[in-house]
Coordinates of C-alpha atoms and ligand atoms in Angstrom, one line a residue:
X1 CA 90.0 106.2 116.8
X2 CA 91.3 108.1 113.8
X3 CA 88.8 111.3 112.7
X4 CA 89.5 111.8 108.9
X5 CA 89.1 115.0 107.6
X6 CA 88.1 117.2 104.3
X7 CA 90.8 118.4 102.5
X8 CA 90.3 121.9 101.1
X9 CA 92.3 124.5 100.4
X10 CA 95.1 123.1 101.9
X11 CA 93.6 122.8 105.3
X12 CA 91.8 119.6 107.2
X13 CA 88.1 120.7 108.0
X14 CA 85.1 119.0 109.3
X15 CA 82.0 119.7 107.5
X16 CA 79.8 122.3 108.7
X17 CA 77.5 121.0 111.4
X18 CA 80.2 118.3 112.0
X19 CA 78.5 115.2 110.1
X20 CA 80.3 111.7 110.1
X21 CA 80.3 108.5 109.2
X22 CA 82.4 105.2 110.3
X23 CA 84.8 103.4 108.7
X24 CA 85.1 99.8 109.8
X25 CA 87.9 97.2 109.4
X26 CA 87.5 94.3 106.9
X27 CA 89.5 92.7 109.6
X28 CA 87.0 92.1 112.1
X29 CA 84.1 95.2 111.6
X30 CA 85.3 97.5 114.6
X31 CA 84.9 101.1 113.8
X32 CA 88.5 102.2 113.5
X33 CA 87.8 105.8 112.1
X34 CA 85.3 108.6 111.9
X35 CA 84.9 110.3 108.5
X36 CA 84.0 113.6 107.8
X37 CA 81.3 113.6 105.1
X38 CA 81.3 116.8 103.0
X39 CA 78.2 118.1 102.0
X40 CA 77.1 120.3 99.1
X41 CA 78.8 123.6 100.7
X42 CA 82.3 121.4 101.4
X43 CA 82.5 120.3 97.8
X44 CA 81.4 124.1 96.7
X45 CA 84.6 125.3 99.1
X46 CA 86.5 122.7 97.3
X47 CA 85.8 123.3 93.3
X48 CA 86.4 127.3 94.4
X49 CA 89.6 126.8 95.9
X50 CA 90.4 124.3 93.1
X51 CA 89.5 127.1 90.5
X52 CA 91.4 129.8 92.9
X53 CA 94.7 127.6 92.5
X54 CA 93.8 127.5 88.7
X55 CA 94.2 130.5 87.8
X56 CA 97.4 131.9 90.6
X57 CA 99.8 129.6 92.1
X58 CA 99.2 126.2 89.9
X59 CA 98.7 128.2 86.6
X60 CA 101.7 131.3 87.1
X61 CA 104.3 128.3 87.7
X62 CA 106.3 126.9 84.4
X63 CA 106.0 123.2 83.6
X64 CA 109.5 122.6 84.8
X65 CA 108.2 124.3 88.4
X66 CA 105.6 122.3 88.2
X67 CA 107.8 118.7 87.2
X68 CA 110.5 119.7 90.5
X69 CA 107.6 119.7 93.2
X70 CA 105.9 116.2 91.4
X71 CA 109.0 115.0 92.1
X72 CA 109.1 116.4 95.5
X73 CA 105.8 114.9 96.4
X74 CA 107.0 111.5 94.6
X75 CA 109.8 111.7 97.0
X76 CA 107.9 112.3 100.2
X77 CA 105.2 109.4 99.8
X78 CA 108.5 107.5 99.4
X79 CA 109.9 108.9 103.4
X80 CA 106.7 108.2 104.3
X81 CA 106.5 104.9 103.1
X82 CA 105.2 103.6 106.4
X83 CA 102.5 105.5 107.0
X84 CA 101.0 104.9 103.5
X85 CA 101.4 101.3 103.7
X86 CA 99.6 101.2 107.5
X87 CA 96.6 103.4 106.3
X88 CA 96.3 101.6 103.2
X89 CA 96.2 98.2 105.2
X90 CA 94.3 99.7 107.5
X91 CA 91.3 100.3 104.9
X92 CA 91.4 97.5 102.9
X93 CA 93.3 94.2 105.3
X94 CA 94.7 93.1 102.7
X95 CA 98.1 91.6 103.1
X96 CA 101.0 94.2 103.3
X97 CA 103.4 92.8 100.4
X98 CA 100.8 93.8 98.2
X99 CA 101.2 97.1 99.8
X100 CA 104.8 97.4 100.1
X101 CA 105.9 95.6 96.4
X102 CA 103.0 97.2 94.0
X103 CA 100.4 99.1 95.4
X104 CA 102.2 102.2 97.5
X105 CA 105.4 102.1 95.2
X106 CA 103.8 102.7 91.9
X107 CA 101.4 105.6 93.9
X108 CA 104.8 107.4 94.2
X109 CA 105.8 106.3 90.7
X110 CA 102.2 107.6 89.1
X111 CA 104.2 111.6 90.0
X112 CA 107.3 111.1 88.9
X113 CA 106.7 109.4 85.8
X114 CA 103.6 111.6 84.9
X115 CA 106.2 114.5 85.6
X116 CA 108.9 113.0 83.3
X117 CA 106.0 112.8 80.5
X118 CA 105.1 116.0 80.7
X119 CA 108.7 117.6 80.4
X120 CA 109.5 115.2 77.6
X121 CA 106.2 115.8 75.3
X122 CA 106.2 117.9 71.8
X123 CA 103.4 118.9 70.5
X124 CA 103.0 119.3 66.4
X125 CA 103.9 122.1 64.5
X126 CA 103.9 122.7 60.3
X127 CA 105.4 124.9 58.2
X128 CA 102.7 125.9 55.5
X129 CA 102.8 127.2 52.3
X130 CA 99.7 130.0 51.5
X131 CA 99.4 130.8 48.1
X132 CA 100.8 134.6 48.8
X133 CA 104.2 133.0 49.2
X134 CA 104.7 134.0 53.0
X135 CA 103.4 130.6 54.8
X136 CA 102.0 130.3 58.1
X137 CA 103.6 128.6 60.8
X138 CA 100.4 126.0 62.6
X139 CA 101.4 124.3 66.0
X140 CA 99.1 123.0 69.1
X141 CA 99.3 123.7 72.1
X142 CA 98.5 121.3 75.6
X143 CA 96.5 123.7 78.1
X144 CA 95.2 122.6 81.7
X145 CA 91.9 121.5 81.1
X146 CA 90.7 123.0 84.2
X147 CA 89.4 121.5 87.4
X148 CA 88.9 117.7 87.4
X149 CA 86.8 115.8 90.0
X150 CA 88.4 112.0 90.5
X151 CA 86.3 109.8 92.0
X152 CA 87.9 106.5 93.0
X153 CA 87.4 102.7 94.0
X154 CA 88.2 101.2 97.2
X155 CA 90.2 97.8 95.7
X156 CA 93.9 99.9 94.6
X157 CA 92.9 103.3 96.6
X158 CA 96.3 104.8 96.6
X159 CA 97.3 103.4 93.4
X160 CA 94.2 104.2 91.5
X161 CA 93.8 107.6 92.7
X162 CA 97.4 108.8 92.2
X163 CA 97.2 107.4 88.8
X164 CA 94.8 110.4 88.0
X165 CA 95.8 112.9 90.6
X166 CA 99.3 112.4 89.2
X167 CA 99.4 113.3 85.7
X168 CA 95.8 115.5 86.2
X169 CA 98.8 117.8 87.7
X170 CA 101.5 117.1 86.0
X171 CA 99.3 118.9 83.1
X172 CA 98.9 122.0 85.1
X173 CA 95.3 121.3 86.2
X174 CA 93.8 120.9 90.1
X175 CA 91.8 118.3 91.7
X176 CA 89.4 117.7 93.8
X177 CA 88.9 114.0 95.1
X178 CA 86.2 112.0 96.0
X179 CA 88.2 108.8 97.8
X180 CA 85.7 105.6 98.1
X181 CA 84.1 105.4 101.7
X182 CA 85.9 102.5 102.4
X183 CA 88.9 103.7 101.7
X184 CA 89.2 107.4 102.7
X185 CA 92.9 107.4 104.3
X186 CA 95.7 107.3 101.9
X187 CA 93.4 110.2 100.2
X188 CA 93.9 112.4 103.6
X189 CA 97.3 111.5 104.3
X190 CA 98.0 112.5 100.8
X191 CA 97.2 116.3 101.5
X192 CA 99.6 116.3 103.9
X193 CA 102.4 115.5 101.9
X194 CA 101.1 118.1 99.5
X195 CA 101.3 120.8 102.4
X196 CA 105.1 119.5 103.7
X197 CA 106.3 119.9 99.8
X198 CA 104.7 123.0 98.9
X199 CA 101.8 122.2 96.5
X200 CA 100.3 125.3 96.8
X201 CA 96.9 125.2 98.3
X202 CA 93.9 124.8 96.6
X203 CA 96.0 122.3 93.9
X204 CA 95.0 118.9 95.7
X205 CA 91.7 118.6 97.6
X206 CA 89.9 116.1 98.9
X207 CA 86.5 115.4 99.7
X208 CA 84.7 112.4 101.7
X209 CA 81.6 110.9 101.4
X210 CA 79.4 108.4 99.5
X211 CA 77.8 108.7 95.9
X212 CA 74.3 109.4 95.4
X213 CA 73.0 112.8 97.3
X214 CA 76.6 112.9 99.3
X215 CA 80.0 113.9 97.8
X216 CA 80.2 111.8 95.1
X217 CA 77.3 113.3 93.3
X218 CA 77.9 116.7 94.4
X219 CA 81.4 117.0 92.8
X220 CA 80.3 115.3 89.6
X221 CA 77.3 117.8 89.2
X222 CA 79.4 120.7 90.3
X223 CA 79.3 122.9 86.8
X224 CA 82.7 124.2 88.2
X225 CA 84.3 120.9 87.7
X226 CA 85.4 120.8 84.0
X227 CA 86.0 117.2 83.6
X228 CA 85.8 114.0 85.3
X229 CA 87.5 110.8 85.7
X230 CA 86.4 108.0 87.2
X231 CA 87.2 104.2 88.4
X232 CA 84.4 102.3 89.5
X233 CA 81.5 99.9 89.0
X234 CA 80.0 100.4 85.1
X235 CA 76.7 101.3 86.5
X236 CA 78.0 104.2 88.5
X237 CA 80.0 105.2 85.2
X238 CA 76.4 105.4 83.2
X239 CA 75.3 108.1 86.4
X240 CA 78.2 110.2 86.1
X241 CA 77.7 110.0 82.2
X242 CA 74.7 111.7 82.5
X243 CA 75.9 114.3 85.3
X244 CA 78.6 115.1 83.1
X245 CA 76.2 115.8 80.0
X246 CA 74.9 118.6 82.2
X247 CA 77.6 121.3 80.7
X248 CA 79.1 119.3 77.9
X249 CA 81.9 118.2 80.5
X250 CA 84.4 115.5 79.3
X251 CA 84.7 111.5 80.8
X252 CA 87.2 109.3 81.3
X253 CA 86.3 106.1 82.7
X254 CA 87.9 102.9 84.1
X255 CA 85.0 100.1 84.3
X256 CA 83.7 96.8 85.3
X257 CA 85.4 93.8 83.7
X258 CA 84.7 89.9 83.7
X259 CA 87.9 89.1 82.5
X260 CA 89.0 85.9 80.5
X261 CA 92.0 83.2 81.3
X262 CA 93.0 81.3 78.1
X263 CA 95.3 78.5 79.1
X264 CA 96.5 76.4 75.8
X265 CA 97.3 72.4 76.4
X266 CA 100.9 74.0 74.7
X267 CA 101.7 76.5 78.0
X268 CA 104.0 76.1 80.4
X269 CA 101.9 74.2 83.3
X270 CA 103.1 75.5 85.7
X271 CA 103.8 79.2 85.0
X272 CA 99.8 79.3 83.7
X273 CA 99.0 78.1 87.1
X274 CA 100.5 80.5 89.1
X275 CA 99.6 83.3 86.9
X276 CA 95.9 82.5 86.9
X277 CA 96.3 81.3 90.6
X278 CA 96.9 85.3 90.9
X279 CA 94.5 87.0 88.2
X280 CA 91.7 84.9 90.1
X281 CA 93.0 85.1 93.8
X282 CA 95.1 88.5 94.5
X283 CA 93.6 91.4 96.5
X284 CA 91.1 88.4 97.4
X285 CA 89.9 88.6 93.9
X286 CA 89.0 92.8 93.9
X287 CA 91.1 93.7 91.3
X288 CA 89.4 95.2 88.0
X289 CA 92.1 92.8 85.8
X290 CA 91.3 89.8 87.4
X291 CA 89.8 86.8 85.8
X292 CA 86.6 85.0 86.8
X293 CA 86.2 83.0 83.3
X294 CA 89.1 80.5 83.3
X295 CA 89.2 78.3 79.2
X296 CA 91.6 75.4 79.4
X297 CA 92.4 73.3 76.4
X298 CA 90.7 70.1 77.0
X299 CA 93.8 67.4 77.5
X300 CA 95.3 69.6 80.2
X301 CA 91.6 70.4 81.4
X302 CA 91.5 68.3 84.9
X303 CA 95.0 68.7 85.4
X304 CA 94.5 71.7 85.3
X305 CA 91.5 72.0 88.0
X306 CA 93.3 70.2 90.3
X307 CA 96.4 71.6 90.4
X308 CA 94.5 75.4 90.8
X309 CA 92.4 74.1 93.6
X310 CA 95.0 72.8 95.4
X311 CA 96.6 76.4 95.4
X312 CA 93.3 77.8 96.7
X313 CA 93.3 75.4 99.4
X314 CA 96.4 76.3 100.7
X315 CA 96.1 80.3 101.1
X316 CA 96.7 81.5 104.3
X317 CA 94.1 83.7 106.1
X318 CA 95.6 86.5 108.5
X319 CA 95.9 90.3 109.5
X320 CA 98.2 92.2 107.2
X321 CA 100.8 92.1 109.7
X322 CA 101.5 88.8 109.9
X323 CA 104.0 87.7 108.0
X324 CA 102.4 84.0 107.3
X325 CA 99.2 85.6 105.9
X326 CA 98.7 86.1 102.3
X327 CA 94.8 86.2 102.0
X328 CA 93.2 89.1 103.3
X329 CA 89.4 89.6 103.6
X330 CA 86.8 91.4 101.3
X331 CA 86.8 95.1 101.9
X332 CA 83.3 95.1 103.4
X333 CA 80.3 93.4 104.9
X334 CA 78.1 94.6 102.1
X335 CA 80.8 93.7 99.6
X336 CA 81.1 90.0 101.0
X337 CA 76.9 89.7 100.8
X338 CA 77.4 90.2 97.1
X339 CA 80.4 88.3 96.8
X340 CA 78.1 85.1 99.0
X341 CA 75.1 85.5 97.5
X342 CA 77.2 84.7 93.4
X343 CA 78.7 81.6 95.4
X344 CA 75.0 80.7 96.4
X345 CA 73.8 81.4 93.1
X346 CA 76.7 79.0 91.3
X347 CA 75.1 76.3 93.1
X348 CA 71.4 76.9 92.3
X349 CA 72.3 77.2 89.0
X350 CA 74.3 73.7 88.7
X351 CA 78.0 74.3 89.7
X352 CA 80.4 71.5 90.9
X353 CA 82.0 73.3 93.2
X354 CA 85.6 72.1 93.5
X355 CA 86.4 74.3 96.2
X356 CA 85.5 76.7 98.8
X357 CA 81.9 78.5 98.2
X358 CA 81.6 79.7 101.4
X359 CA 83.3 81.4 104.8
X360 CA 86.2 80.1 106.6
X361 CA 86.7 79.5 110.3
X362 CA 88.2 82.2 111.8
X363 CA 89.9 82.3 115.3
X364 CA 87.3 84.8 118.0
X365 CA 89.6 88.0 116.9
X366 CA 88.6 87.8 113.2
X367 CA 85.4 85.9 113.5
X368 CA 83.4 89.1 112.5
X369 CA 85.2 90.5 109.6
X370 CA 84.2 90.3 106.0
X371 CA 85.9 86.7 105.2
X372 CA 85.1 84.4 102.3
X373 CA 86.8 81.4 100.7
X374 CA 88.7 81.5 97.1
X375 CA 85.9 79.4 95.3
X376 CA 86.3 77.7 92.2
X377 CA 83.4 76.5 90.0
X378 CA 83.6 73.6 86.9
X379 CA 80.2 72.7 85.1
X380 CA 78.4 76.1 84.1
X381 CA 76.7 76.7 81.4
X382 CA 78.0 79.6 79.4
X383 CA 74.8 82.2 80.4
X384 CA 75.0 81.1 84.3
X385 CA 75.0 85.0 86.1
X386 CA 78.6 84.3 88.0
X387 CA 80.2 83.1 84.2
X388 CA 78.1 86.7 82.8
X389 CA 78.7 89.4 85.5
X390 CA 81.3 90.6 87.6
X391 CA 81.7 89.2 91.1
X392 CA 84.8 91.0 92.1
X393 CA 85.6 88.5 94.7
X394 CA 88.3 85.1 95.0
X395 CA 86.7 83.3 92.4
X396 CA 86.5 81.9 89.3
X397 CA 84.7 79.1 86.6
X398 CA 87.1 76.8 84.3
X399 CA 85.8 75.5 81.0
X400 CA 87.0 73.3 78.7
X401 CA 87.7 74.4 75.4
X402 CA 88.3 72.3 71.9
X403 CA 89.8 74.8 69.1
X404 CA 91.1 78.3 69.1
X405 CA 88.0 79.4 67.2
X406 CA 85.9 78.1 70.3
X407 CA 88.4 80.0 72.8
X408 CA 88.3 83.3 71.4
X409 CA 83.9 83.4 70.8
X410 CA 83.7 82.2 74.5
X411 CA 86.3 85.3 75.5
X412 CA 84.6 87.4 73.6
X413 CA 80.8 86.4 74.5
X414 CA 80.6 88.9 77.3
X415 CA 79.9 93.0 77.7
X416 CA 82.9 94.4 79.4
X417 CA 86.1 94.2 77.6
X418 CA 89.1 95.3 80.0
X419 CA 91.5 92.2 79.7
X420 CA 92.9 89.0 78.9
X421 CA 95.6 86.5 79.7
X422 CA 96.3 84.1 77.4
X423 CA 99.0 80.9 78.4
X424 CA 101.1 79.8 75.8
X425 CA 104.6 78.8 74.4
X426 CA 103.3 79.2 70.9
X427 CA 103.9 83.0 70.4
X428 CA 102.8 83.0 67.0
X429 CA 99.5 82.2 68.7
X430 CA 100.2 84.3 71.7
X431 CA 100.0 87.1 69.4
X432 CA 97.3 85.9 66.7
X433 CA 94.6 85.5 69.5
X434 CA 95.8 88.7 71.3
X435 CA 94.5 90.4 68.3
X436 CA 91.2 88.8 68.3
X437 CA 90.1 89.2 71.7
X438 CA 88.3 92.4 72.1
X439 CA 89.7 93.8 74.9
X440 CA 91.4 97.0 76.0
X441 CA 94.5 95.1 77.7
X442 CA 96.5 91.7 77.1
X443 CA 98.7 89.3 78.7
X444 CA 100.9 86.8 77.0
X445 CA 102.4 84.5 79.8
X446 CA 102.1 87.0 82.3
X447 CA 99.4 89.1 84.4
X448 CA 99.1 92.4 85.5
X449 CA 102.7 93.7 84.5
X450 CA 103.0 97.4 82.7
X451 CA 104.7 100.1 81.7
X452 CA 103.5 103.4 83.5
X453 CA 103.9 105.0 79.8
X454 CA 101.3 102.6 77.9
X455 CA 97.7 103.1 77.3
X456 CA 95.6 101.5 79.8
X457 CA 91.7 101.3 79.3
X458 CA 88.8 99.1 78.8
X459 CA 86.6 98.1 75.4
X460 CA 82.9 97.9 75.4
X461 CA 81.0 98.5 78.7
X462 CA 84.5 98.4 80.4
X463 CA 85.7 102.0 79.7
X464 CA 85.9 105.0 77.7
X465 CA 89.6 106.5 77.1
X466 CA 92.8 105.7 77.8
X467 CA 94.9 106.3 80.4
X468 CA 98.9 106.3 81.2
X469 CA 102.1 107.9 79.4
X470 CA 101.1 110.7 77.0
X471 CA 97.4 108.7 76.5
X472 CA 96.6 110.9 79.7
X473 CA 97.5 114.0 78.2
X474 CA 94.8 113.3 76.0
X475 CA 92.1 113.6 79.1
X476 CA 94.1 116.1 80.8
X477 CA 94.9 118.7 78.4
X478 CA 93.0 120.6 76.1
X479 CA 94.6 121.2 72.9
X480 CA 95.0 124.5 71.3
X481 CA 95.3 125.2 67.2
X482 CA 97.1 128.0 66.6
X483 CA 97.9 129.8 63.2
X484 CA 100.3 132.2 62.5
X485 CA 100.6 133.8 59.0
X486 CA 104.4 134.6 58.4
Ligands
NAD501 P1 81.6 102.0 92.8 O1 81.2 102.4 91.4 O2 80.6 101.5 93.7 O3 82.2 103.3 93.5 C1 83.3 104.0 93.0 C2 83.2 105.5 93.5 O4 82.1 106.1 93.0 C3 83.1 105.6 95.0 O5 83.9 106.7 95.5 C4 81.6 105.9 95.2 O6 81.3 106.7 96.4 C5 81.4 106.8 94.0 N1 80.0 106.8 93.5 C6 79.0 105.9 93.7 N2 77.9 106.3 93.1 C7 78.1 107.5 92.6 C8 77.3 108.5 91.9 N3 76.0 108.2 91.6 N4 77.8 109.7 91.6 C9 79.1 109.9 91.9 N5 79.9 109.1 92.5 C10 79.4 107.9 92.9 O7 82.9 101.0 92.6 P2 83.7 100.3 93.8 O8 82.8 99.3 94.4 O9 84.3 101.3 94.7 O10 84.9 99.6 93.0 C11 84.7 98.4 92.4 C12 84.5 98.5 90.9 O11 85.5 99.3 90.3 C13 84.4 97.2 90.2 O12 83.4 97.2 89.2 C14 85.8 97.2 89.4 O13 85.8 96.4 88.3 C15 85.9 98.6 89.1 N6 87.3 99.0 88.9 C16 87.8 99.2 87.6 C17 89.1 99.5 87.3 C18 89.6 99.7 85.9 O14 90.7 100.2 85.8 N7 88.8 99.4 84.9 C19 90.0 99.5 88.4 C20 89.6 99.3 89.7 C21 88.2 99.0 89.9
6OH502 C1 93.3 97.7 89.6 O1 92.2 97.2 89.8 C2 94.0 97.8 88.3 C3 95.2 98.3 88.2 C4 96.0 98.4 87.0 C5 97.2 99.0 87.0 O2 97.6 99.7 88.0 C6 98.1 99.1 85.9 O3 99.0 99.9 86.0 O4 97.9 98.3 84.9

């Protein structure tokens, strides 16, 4: 069994008086490593040496310094290629082409291109006239903002937590991490990379544990940490919120969604299928852009149904391994309770289910690990709780729809606002009900396919900020007014 270790000052440490916890596999529940949970004085170690690295080593080096070892740490996640995508499978069992094609990649790509940024931004500067005739010369500045706590999800670990760690550095700050419980390894394995290129110490740090009274909480209280960003469930957000009030510290949050599919009787059939067959299916449904309301245009309506549940129906179950598998399991027990007690509730509250609802039949080896079906639901009225809140599991309800009028209200008829995916071949439409949907992210004909240098972020209770290209410079950079009279 693997023993996962604190990350702090560029050394792996247990926490004093050695406590742990276990991390078991989605697979089939065995314990397949011991974590060690930092307390209050392990986070404490961890904001000092980040504040250390602050002010020597990170802060002496030039931004060019700085861009060469981002690229050096880009590089080595790539050599190590392997051992991301087995700790990463390891954590979450979900298939490895997910791993190997998206997930571990673009965790390589969130330095290098966070680095490029960086080296290629200007900042403003004006020429200005004074009335004695000399002018002033006024330009900004980008500083490091300072120490920034990340906390991270479990559904994207790598992915999601390089996305902040990445440009957090690239801007000349340090970090200290708080990985998700259930996915604590790519976070560790991380620091080593750091060590093998030369980060100095203190720049990256990592920190394991859970959220209330453990880690989670201590980093985002710590009045040492000067801002925070954070992916997670919106009622976590709303905690740190008020943690982060405590010394006026700045937010950036990535949210809940309960995303909308908008399939027009106009779309290409059987592109709209596949594309929602993946918003609604991939990562077994634990992505934050996935979509759990499916609208399709009346005449294609039942078409429709059938030709999605037939997809469903024909996923293949399997350890990450195998090369035949392309479902993997929830990331948890207590995850799949949630996830079962919404496909319970779809049925008390009047769902046809068309298919799945429940657990699969697994062979002896998996029998125990945190399976569920990919469900889909017709016939629920519009205030049902699994059409209203987010599941984050394989499953989604399809509604008819009449007019685009009707479309956009039902899209929009919900609290979070991260994205939508709208199927059609009339672009003029494509683009008019893109505007109208109130949402901090849209798809035309495709799902889940962006630029590392455009904004990323969710409306209403899905997000504040934006994140990617120079949108993270906004978060990770404080910027300085500076006058000069000529
Ligand atoms: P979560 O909110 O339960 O946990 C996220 C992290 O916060 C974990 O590291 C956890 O330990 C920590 N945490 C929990 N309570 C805390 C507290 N009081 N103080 C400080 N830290 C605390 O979320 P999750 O279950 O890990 O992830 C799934 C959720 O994340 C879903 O709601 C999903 O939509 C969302 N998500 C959003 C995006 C996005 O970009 N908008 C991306 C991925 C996931
Ligand atoms: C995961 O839940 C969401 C990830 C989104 C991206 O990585 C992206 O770049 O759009």
């Amino acid at each position: 069994m693997r023993l996962i270790q604190n990350f702090i000052n560029g050394e792996y440490l247990d926490a004093a008086g050695g406590r742990r916890f276990d991390k078991r596999s989605p697979l089939d529940n065995k314990v397949i490593a011991s974590i060690s949970e930092a307390g209050a004085p392990e986070v404490d170690a961890a904001v000092r040496a980040a504040r250390a690295a602050l002010k020597d080593e990170w802060g002496a080096l030039t931004t060019d310094q700085r861009v060469e070892l981002l690229y050096g740490v880009a590089n080595e996640i790539t050599r190590r290629f392997e051992d991301f995508v087995e700790a990463e499978m390891a954590d979450t069992g979900q298939p490895s082409h997910v791993m190997r094609h998206v997930f571990i990649p673009r965790g390589a790509a969130n330095f290098k291109v966070f680095a490029d940024v960086i080296k290629n931004v200007a900042s403003e500067s004006f020429q200005m006239a004074t009335p004695d005739g000399r002018g002033a010369l006024n330009y900004a500045v980008r500083m490091p903002k300072g120490v920034i706590g990340v906390v991270c999800p479990w559904n994207a670990p790598f992915m999601l937590m390089t996305w902040k760690v990445g440009p957090a550095m690239a801007c000349g700050n340090t970090v200290v991490v708080k990985p998700s419980e259930e996915s604590p390894q790519t976070a560790a394995l991380l620091g080593e990379v750091m060590n093998t290129v030369g980060i100095p110490k203190g720049v990256y740090n990592v920190v394991h544990g859970f959220g209330p009274d453990s880690a989670g909480e201590f980093v985002t209280r710590h009045p040492g940490v000067d801002a925070i960003t954070f992916t997670g469930e919106t009622r976590t957000g709303t905690a740190i919120m008020k943690a982060a009030a405590e010394g006026m510290r700045d937010v950036s949050f990535e949210l809940g969604g309960k995303n909308a599919g908008i399939v027009f009787a106009d779309c290409d059939f059987d592109a709209a299928i596949e594309g929602i067959y993946r918003s609604a299916f991939l990562n077994t449904g634990q992505v934050c852009l996935g979509t759990e309301r499916v609208y399709v245009e009346r005449p294609i309506f039942e078409r429709f149904v059938q030709a999605l549940k037939a997809k469903a129906e024909a996923v293949r179950y399997g350890r990450p391994e195998n090369p035949d598998a392309n479902f993997g399991p929830l990331i948890s027990q207590e995850h799949r309770e949630k996830v079962l007690s919404y496909y319970r509730k779809a049925v008390e509250e009047g769902a046809t289910v068309v298919t799945g609802g429940g657990v699969p039949d697994m062979p002896a080896d998996l029998a125990d690990g945190a399976w569920v079906q990919p469900t889909i639901w017709t016939g629920l009225a519009d205030d049902a709780s699994p059409v209203r809140e987010e599941i984050f599991g394989p499953c989604c309800h399809i509604r008819p729809f009449d007019s685009e009028d009707e479309v956009v209200n039902l899209a929009n008829d919900n609290i979070y606002g991260l994205s939508t995916t709208i199927w059609t071949n009339n672009l003029a439409r494509g683009h008019r009900v893109a505007a109208r949907v109130e949402v901090g992210i849209t798809w035309v004909n495709s799902w889940f396919l962006r630029d590392l240098r455009t904004p990323f972020g969710g409306s209403k209770q899905s997000g504040i900020g934006r994140e990617g290209g120079v949108h993270s410079l906004e978060f990770y950079t404080e910027t300085r007014n500076i006058c000069v009279k000529l």
